[in-house]
């Protein structure tokens, strides 16, 4: 009985994994390549000096 339960759980997990892979593939193909080609802008504070290090390095 335990073998049958393990087989059903394994089969169910593979089916769910396959369904998730299909949805992920469709979502990836629906993305616009022009939007992905643009660089992502990250806001940075201009008044913070980049050369100053506050870490105590041993």
Coordinates of C-alpha atoms in Angstrom, one line a residue:
X1 CA 0.0 0.0 0.0
X2 CA 2.9 2.4 0.7
X3 CA 4.3 1.7 -2.7
X4 CA 1.1 2.7 -4.4
X5 CA 0.9 5.9 -2.3
X6 CA 4.4 6.8 -3.1
X7 CA 3.8 6.2 -6.8
X8 CA 0.7 8.4 -6.8
X9 CA 2.5 11.2 -5.0
X10 CA 5.4 11.0 -7.4
X11 CA 3.2 11.0 -10.5
X12 CA 1.1 13.9 -9.1
X13 CA 4.3 16.0 -8.4
X14 CA 5.6 15.4 -12.0
X15 CA 2.3 16.4 -13.5
X16 CA 2.2 19.6 -11.4
X17 CA 5.8 20.4 -12.3
X18 CA 5.0 19.9 -16.0
X19 CA 1.9 22.2 -15.8
X20 CA 4.0 24.9 -14.0
X21 CA 6.7 24.6 -16.7
X22 CA 4.1 25.1 -19.4
X23 CA 2.7 28.3 -17.7
X24 CA 6.3 29.6 -17.1
X25 CA 7.2 29.0 -20.8
X26 CA 4.1 30.9 -22.0
X27 CA 4.7 33.7 -19.6
X28 CA 8.3 34.0 -20.8
X29 CA 7.3 34.1 -24.4
X30 CA 4.7 36.8 -23.8
X31 CA 7.3 39.3 -22.6
X32 CA 8.1 42.1 -24.9
X33 CA 11.8 42.0 -26.0
X34 CA 11.9 45.8 -26.4
X35 CA 11.1 46.3 -22.8
X36 CA 13.7 43.8 -21.7
X37 CA 16.4 45.5 -23.8
X38 CA 16.1 48.8 -21.8
X39 CA 18.5 49.1 -18.9
X40 CA 16.9 49.3 -15.4
X41 CA 17.5 52.6 -13.7
X42 CA 18.4 52.4 -10.0
X43 CA 18.1 55.7 -8.0
X44 CA 21.3 56.6 -6.1
X45 CA 21.7 59.4 -3.6
X46 CA 24.2 61.9 -5.0
X47 CA 25.4 63.3 -1.7
X48 CA 26.9 60.0 -0.4
X49 CA 30.6 59.8 -1.0
X50 CA 31.5 56.5 -2.6
X51 CA 35.1 56.5 -1.5
X52 CA 34.3 56.6 2.3
X53 CA 34.2 53.2 3.9
X54 CA 32.7 52.8 7.4
X55 CA 33.6 49.2 7.9
X56 CA 36.2 48.2 10.4
X57 CA 38.3 45.7 8.5
X58 CA 40.6 43.5 10.6

